[in-house]
CSV table of C-alpha atoms and ligand atoms in Angstrom, one decimal:
chain,number,residue,atom,x,y,z
N,46,MET,CA,48.9,71.3,169.3
N,47,GLY,CA,48.9,73.3,172.5
N,48,VAL,CA,46.8,72.5,175.6
N,49,LEU,CA,44.9,75.8,175.1
N,50,ALA,CA,43.5,74.5,171.8
N,51,PHE,CA,42.1,71.4,173.5
N,52,ASN,CA,40.6,73.4,176.3
N,53,LYS,CA,38.9,75.7,173.8
N,54,ARG,CA,37.4,72.7,172.1
N,55,LEU,CA,36.1,71.3,175.4
N,56,THR,CA,34.4,74.5,176.1
N,57,ARG,CA,32.9,74.6,172.6
N,58,ILE,CA,31.6,71.0,172.7
N,59,ARG,CA,30.0,71.7,176.1
N,60,GLN,CA,28.2,74.7,174.5
N,61,LYS,CA,27.0,72.4,171.8
N,62,MET,CA,25.9,69.8,174.3
N,63,GLU,CA,23.9,72.5,176.1
N,64,GLU,CA,22.3,73.8,172.8
N,65,ASN,CA,21.2,70.2,172.1
N,66,ASN,CA,20.0,69.3,175.6
N,67,ILE,CA,22.7,66.6,176.0
N,68,ASP,CA,23.8,65.9,179.5
N,69,ALA,CA,26.4,63.3,178.9
N,70,LEU,CA,28.4,62.5,175.8
N,71,LEU,CA,30.4,59.3,175.2
N,72,VAL,CA,33.1,59.9,172.6
N,73,THR,CA,34.5,56.7,171.1
N,74,HIS,CA,35.7,57.6,167.6
N,75,ARG,CA,39.5,57.9,167.8
N,76,PRO,CA,39.9,61.2,165.8
N,77,ASN,CA,37.2,62.7,168.0
N,78,VAL,CA,38.9,61.5,171.1
N,79,TYR,CA,42.1,63.1,170.0
N,80,TYR,CA,40.4,66.3,168.8
N,81,LEU,CA,38.8,66.9,172.2
N,82,SER,CA,41.5,65.6,174.6
N,83,GLY,CA,44.9,65.4,172.8
N,84,PHE,CA,45.2,61.7,173.7
N,85,THR,CA,46.8,59.8,170.8
N,86,GLY,CA,46.6,56.2,172.3
N,87,THR,CA,44.9,53.6,170.2
N,88,SER,CA,42.6,52.5,172.9
N,89,GLY,CA,40.4,54.8,175.0
N,90,PHE,CA,37.2,56.8,175.1
N,91,LEU,CA,35.9,60.0,176.7
N,92,LEU,CA,32.9,60.7,178.9
N,93,LEU,CA,31.9,64.3,179.1
N,94,THR,CA,29.3,65.8,181.3
N,95,PHE,CA,29.0,69.5,182.4
N,96,GLY,CA,30.9,68.7,185.6
N,97,GLU,CA,33.3,66.0,184.5
N,98,ALA,CA,35.8,65.1,181.7
N,99,LEU,CA,36.9,61.5,182.0
N,100,LEU,CA,39.2,59.6,179.8
N,101,TYR,CA,38.9,55.8,180.1
N,102,THR,CA,41.9,53.7,179.0
N,103,ASP,CA,43.8,50.6,179.9
N,104,PHE,CA,47.1,50.0,181.8
N,105,ARG,CA,49.3,50.5,178.7
N,106,TYR,CA,48.2,54.1,178.2
N,107,ILE,CA,47.7,55.5,181.7
N,108,GLN,CA,50.9,57.5,181.8
N,109,GLN,CA,50.6,58.7,178.2
N,110,ALA,CA,47.0,59.8,178.9
N,111,ARG,CA,48.0,61.8,181.9
N,112,GLU,CA,50.7,63.6,179.9
N,113,GLU,CA,48.6,64.1,176.7
N,114,ALA,CA,45.2,65.0,178.2
N,115,PRO,CA,45.8,67.1,181.3
N,116,ALA,CA,42.2,68.5,181.3
N,117,PHE,CA,40.9,64.9,181.8
N,118,GLU,CA,40.6,62.7,184.8
N,119,ILE,CA,42.1,59.3,183.8
N,120,VAL,CA,40.2,56.2,184.6
N,121,GLN,CA,41.8,52.8,184.2
N,122,VAL,CA,39.6,50.1,182.8
N,123,ASN,CA,40.5,46.5,181.9
N,124,SER,CA,39.3,46.1,178.3
N,125,THR,CA,39.5,48.2,175.3
N,126,ALA,CA,35.9,49.1,175.1
N,127,ASP,CA,34.7,48.9,178.6
N,128,TYR,CA,31.7,51.2,178.1
N,129,ALA,CA,30.0,49.5,181.0
N,130,ALA,CA,32.2,51.4,183.4
N,131,ALA,CA,31.1,54.7,181.9
N,132,ALA,CA,27.4,53.6,181.9
N,133,GLN,CA,27.6,52.7,185.6
N,134,HIS,CA,29.3,56.0,186.4
N,135,ILE,CA,26.5,58.0,185.1
N,136,SER,CA,23.6,55.7,186.1
N,137,HIS,CA,22.3,57.5,189.1
N,138,ARG,CA,22.9,61.1,188.4
N,139,GLY,CA,19.5,62.1,187.1
N,140,LEU,CA,20.9,62.9,183.7
N,141,LYS,CA,18.2,63.1,181.0
N,142,ASN,CA,19.9,62.7,177.6
N,143,ILE,CA,23.0,60.5,177.2
N,144,ALA,CA,24.5,60.7,173.8
N,145,LEU,CA,26.5,58.1,171.8
N,146,GLU,CA,28.2,58.5,168.4
N,147,GLU,CA,25.9,56.3,166.3
N,148,ALA,CA,28.3,55.8,163.5
N,149,HIS,CA,31.1,54.7,165.8
N,150,VAL,CA,29.7,52.3,168.3
N,151,SER,CA,29.4,48.6,167.5
N,152,LEU,CA,26.2,46.8,168.4
N,153,ARG,CA,28.1,44.8,171.0
N,154,ASP,CA,29.4,48.0,172.7
N,155,PHE,CA,26.0,49.6,172.5
N,156,LEU,CA,24.4,46.6,174.2
N,157,ARG,CA,27.2,46.6,176.8
N,158,PHE,CA,26.6,50.3,177.5
N,159,LYS,CA,22.8,49.9,177.6
N,160,ASN,CA,22.8,46.9,179.8
N,161,SER,CA,25.0,48.5,182.4
N,162,TYR,CA,23.1,51.8,182.4
N,163,HIS,CA,20.5,51.8,185.2
N,164,GLY,CA,19.4,55.4,185.2
N,165,ASN,CA,16.2,57.0,183.9
N,166,GLY,CA,17.7,59.0,181.1
N,167,SER,CA,17.4,58.2,177.4
N,168,ILE,CA,20.2,57.1,175.2
N,169,VAL,CA,20.4,59.5,172.2
N,170,PRO,CA,22.2,58.7,168.9
N,171,LEU,CA,24.3,61.5,167.5
N,172,PHE,CA,25.6,61.8,164.0
N,173,ASN,CA,28.5,64.1,162.9
N,174,PHE,CA,28.2,66.0,166.2
N,175,ILE,CA,31.9,66.4,166.8
N,176,GLU,CA,32.7,66.1,163.1
N,177,GLU,CA,30.7,69.3,162.4
N,178,MET,CA,33.0,71.1,164.8
N,179,ARG,CA,36.1,69.6,163.2
N,180,ALA,CA,35.1,70.8,159.8
N,181,ILE,CA,36.2,74.4,160.7
N,182,LYS,CA,39.9,74.4,161.4
N,183,ASP,CA,41.9,76.7,163.7
N,184,ASN,CA,45.2,78.3,162.7
N,185,GLU,CA,47.3,75.6,164.2
N,186,GLU,CA,45.4,72.9,162.3
N,187,VAL,CA,45.7,74.8,159.0
N,188,LYS,CA,49.5,75.0,159.5
N,189,LEU,CA,49.7,71.2,160.0
N,190,ILE,CA,47.6,70.5,157.0
N,191,THR,CA,49.6,73.0,154.9
N,192,GLU,CA,52.8,71.1,155.9
N,193,ALA,CA,51.2,67.8,155.1
N,194,ALA,CA,50.3,69.2,151.6
N,195,ARG,CA,53.8,70.5,151.2
N,196,ILE,CA,55.4,67.1,152.0
N,197,ALA,CA,53.1,65.5,149.4
N,198,ASP,CA,53.9,68.1,146.7
N,199,GLU,CA,57.7,67.7,147.3
N,200,ALA,CA,57.6,63.9,147.3
N,201,PHE,CA,55.7,63.9,144.0
N,202,GLN,CA,58.0,66.4,142.4
N,203,SER,CA,61.0,64.4,143.6
N,204,ILE,CA,59.9,61.2,141.8
N,205,LEU,CA,59.1,62.9,138.5
N,206,PRO,CA,62.7,62.4,137.1
N,207,LEU,CA,62.4,58.7,137.9
N,208,LEU,CA,59.2,58.1,136.0
N,209,LYS,CA,59.4,56.2,132.7
N,210,PRO,CA,57.4,53.9,130.6
N,211,GLY,CA,58.0,50.3,131.5
N,212,MET,CA,57.8,50.8,135.3
N,213,SER,CA,54.9,49.2,137.1
N,214,GLU,CA,52.2,51.0,139.1
N,215,LEU,CA,53.6,49.3,142.3
N,216,ASP,CA,57.1,50.6,141.5
N,217,LEU,CA,55.8,54.1,141.1
N,218,ALA,CA,53.8,53.8,144.4
N,219,GLY,CA,56.9,52.4,146.2
N,220,GLU,CA,59.1,55.3,145.1
N,221,LEU,CA,56.4,57.8,146.1
N,222,GLU,CA,55.8,56.2,149.5
N,223,TYR,CA,59.6,56.2,150.2
N,224,ARG,CA,59.8,59.9,149.4
N,225,LEU,CA,56.7,60.7,151.5
N,226,ARG,CA,58.2,59.0,154.5
N,227,LYS,CA,61.7,60.5,154.0
N,228,GLY,CA,60.0,63.9,153.7
N,229,GLY,CA,58.4,63.6,157.1
N,230,SER,CA,55.1,61.9,156.5
N,231,GLU,CA,54.2,60.0,159.7
N,232,LYS,CA,52.3,57.4,157.8
N,233,LEU,CA,50.1,57.1,154.7
N,234,PRO,CA,46.6,58.5,155.0
N,235,PHE,CA,45.5,55.9,152.6
N,236,ASP,CA,47.0,53.3,150.2
N,237,ILE,CA,48.5,55.1,147.2
N,238,ILE,CA,46.3,55.0,144.1
N,239,VAL,CA,48.2,54.4,140.9
N,240,ALA,CA,45.8,53.6,138.0
N,241,SER,CA,47.2,53.4,134.5
N,242,GLY,CA,45.7,52.8,131.1
N,243,GLU,CA,42.2,51.3,131.2
N,244,ARG,CA,42.6,51.0,135.0
N,245,SER,CA,42.6,54.8,135.3
N,246,ALA,CA,38.8,54.5,134.8
N,247,LEU,CA,38.8,53.1,138.4
N,248,PRO,CA,38.5,56.2,140.7
N,249,HIS,CA,40.1,54.2,143.5
N,250,GLY,CA,42.4,51.7,141.8
N,251,VAL,CA,45.2,51.0,144.2
N,252,ALA,CA,48.6,50.3,142.6
N,253,SER,CA,48.9,47.0,140.9
N,254,PRO,CA,51.7,45.1,139.1
N,255,ARG,CA,50.5,46.5,135.8
N,256,ILE,CA,53.3,48.0,133.6
N,257,ILE,CA,52.7,51.6,132.5
N,258,ARG,CA,53.2,52.1,128.8
N,259,GLU,CA,53.7,55.2,126.7
N,260,GLY,CA,50.5,57.0,125.6
N,261,GLU,CA,48.4,55.8,128.6
N,262,PRO,CA,46.9,58.1,131.2
N,263,VAL,CA,48.2,57.5,134.8
N,264,THR,CA,46.3,58.7,137.8
N,265,VAL,CA,48.3,59.0,141.1
N,266,ASP,CA,46.3,59.9,144.2
N,267,PHE,CA,48.1,60.1,147.5
N,268,GLY,CA,48.8,62.2,150.6
N,269,ALA,CA,50.9,62.7,153.7
N,270,VAL,CA,50.2,62.9,157.4
N,271,TYR,CA,51.9,65.6,159.6
N,272,GLY,CA,51.1,66.2,163.2
N,273,GLY,CA,48.2,63.8,162.8
N,274,TYR,CA,46.7,65.8,159.9
N,275,CYS,CA,46.3,64.5,156.4
N,276,SER,CA,46.7,65.9,152.9
N,277,ASP,CA,45.2,64.5,149.7
N,278,MET,CA,46.1,65.3,146.1
N,279,THR,CA,45.9,63.7,142.6
N,280,ARG,CA,47.7,64.2,139.4
N,281,THR,CA,47.1,62.5,136.0
N,282,PHE,CA,49.9,62.4,133.5
N,283,ILE,CA,50.9,60.6,130.3
N,284,PHE,CA,54.2,59.5,128.8
N,285,GLY,CA,54.6,60.7,125.2
N,286,THR,CA,52.0,62.4,123.1
N,287,PRO,CA,48.3,62.2,124.1
N,288,SER,CA,45.6,61.4,121.5
N,289,PRO,CA,43.2,64.3,120.7
N,290,LYS,CA,40.5,62.7,122.9
N,291,GLN,CA,42.9,62.2,125.8
N,292,GLN,CA,44.0,65.8,125.6
N,293,GLU,CA,40.4,67.0,125.3
N,294,ILE,CA,39.3,65.1,128.4
N,295,TYR,CA,42.3,66.3,130.4
N,296,ASP,CA,41.6,69.9,129.4
N,297,THR,CA,38.0,69.5,130.4
N,298,VAL,CA,38.8,68.2,133.8
N,299,LEU,CA,41.4,70.9,134.3
N,300,GLN,CA,39.0,73.7,133.2
N,301,GLY,CA,36.3,72.3,135.5
N,302,GLN,CA,38.8,72.3,138.4
N,303,GLU,CA,39.9,75.9,137.6
N,304,MET,CA,36.2,77.0,137.6
N,305,ALA,CA,35.8,75.5,141.0
N,306,LEU,CA,39.0,77.2,142.3
N,307,SER,CA,38.0,80.6,141.1
N,308,SER,CA,34.3,80.5,141.8
N,309,ILE,CA,33.8,79.0,145.2
N,310,LYS,CA,33.0,81.5,147.9
N,311,PRO,CA,32.3,81.3,151.6
N,312,GLY,CA,28.6,80.9,152.4
N,313,GLN,CA,28.0,78.9,149.2
N,314,LYS,CA,26.1,75.6,149.6
N,315,ALA,CA,28.3,72.6,149.1
N,316,SER,CA,25.9,71.2,146.4
N,317,ASP,CA,26.0,74.5,144.5
N,318,ALA,CA,29.8,74.3,144.4
N,319,ASP,CA,29.6,70.8,143.0
N,320,ALA,CA,27.0,71.9,140.5
N,321,VAL,CA,29.3,74.5,138.8
N,322,VAL,CA,31.6,71.7,137.6
N,323,ARG,CA,29.0,69.1,137.1
N,324,GLY,CA,27.0,71.5,134.9
N,325,TYR,CA,30.1,72.3,132.8
N,326,PHE,CA,30.8,68.6,132.2
N,327,GLN,CA,27.2,68.0,131.3
N,328,GLN,CA,27.3,70.7,128.7
N,329,LEU,CA,30.2,69.0,127.1
N,330,GLY,CA,28.5,65.6,127.2
N,331,TYR,CA,30.7,64.2,130.1
N,332,GLY,CA,28.2,64.5,132.9
N,333,GLU,CA,27.6,60.8,133.3
N,334,PHE,CA,31.3,60.1,133.6
N,335,PHE,CA,31.8,62.3,136.7
N,336,GLY,CA,30.5,59.7,139.2
N,337,HIS,CA,31.6,61.1,142.5
N,338,GLY,CA,31.4,64.3,144.4
N,339,LEU,CA,33.6,67.4,143.7
N,340,GLY,CA,35.4,67.1,147.0
N,341,HIS,CA,35.5,66.4,150.7
N,342,GLY,CA,36.9,67.9,153.9
N,343,VAL,CA,40.3,66.8,155.1
N,344,GLY,CA,41.8,67.0,158.5
N,345,LEU,CA,42.5,64.3,161.2
N,346,GLU,CA,40.7,62.0,158.7
N,347,VAL,CA,41.3,62.1,155.0
N,348,HIS,CA,37.5,62.1,154.3
N,349,GLU,CA,35.5,64.3,156.6
N,350,LEU,CA,33.1,67.2,156.4
N,351,PRO,CA,32.2,69.1,154.4
N,352,THR,CA,30.9,66.9,151.6
N,353,LEU,CA,30.9,68.7,148.2
N,354,SER,CA,28.4,66.6,146.2
N,355,PRO,CA,25.0,67.0,144.7
N,356,LYS,CA,23.6,66.0,148.1
N,357,GLY,CA,26.0,68.3,150.1
N,358,GLU,CA,23.6,70.3,152.3
N,359,SER,CA,26.2,72.1,154.4
N,360,LEU,CA,27.5,75.7,153.7
N,361,LEU,CA,31.1,76.2,152.9
N,362,LYS,CA,32.5,78.3,155.6
N,363,GLU,CA,35.8,80.2,156.2
N,364,GLU,CA,38.6,78.0,157.6
N,365,MET,CA,37.2,74.8,156.2
N,366,VAL,CA,39.7,72.7,154.4
N,367,PHE,CA,38.6,70.5,151.5
N,368,THR,CA,39.6,69.0,148.2
N,369,LEU,CA,38.5,70.0,144.7
N,370,GLU,CA,38.8,66.8,142.6
N,371,PRO,CA,36.7,66.6,139.5
N,372,GLY,CA,37.3,63.6,137.3
N,373,ILE,CA,36.0,61.9,134.1
N,374,TYR,CA,36.1,58.1,134.0
N,375,ILE,CA,35.2,56.1,130.9
N,376,GLU,CA,35.1,52.4,131.3
N,377,GLY,CA,37.4,50.6,128.8
N,378,TRP,CA,39.0,53.9,127.9
N,379,GLY,CA,40.5,55.4,131.1
N,380,GLY,CA,40.1,58.4,133.2
N,381,VAL,CA,41.5,61.7,134.4
N,382,ARG,CA,41.3,63.2,137.9
N,383,ILE,CA,43.0,66.4,139.2
N,384,GLU,CA,42.8,67.0,143.0
N,385,ASP,CA,44.0,70.0,145.0
N,386,MET,CA,43.4,70.8,148.6
N,387,VAL,CA,42.2,74.2,149.6
N,388,VAL,CA,41.4,76.3,152.6
N,389,MET,CA,38.4,78.6,152.5
N,390,ARG,CA,39.3,82.3,153.1
N,391,SER,CA,37.0,85.4,153.2
N,392,ASP,CA,37.5,86.0,149.5
N,393,GLY,CA,37.5,82.5,148.2
N,394,VAL,CA,39.7,79.4,148.3
N,395,GLN,CA,43.4,79.4,148.9
N,396,ASN,CA,45.2,76.5,147.2
N,397,LEU,CA,47.5,74.5,149.4
N,398,THR,CA,48.6,72.1,146.6
N,399,LYS,CA,51.4,73.7,144.6
N,400,THR,CA,52.4,71.0,142.1
N,401,GLY,CA,51.9,72.0,138.4
N,402,LYS,CA,49.3,70.4,136.2
N,403,SER,CA,51.1,69.5,133.0
N,404,PHE,CA,49.6,66.4,131.4
N,405,ILE,CA,52.7,65.3,129.4
N,406,ILE,CA,55.8,64.2,131.2
N,407,GLY,CA,59.0,62.4,130.2
L,240,ZN,ZN1,42.8,61.9,146.8
L,241,ZN,ZN1,40.2,63.2,147.9
């Protein structure tokens, strides 16, 4: 990511601060710190005002911070979360509204900040302030995400010949993790989900020692990280011949996902996108078995804005990257989920996940 990209973001966040009457912004959530500054260290936070851009970090990261965040003045502090230093710094400047990220500041850090702030301004909680900006990706981000999706596709395809009944979920996850790392994934964005048989009814069943048998649905949900950006995909498959009910449920989920892929357009409300698939499942009597949202944004974090669910208020805009992952889960029977990652373009979504969707393998 070039320096220019970070400078642009700094300009945009200051515009946003101005629009919201915010005079100082303390940025403590690591993905947000990286997004605005380029700093990748695991300890550090930002203080932004209209005149200053400060990056506070400790001895271990001073040199790294200078190199990675040239637009910021680097301030050395002793402890990981010395928000007191930032509070004192802005105490007597006549600033009115001092904003903190409410979802990312512990009570201890909040009290530390508050007790060290001696000005007359008010402390304002902000929710999703930087995250809203992050939801719309620039070209460089889309390239990194596309590469993360490609690594995941390739890793999955490369393990297909190894899959056979009798292997455990952990074994499958291990092979996949190895191929992801060998293919260039910097780390795993989340623990690989492998849920077979009845366990496939667990939308987030991480791999267990359970042995996968013929005739059981297997859900595999995983991703890669490239250049700090995540990908996320799910495939469900079965060894041998599915029962008519298994086939029917698989086809229903696939048709639901295809409806989403072909119908979602920029400007659409996230909840309306969700409703297309939810309504279809309801018609077929499966509504109650689709217990999560249709999708979520992906970027520096594997779950970010926008939220495609019945409560999703935001509009789906061009250059947003999100998943489309309908699923049907029936307790005691099993489940099916199919997840692709897409980028919104002017005429609809472009699919970044290329792996085929055949139910039967082996
Ligand atoms: Zn997933
Ligand atoms: Zn997902």
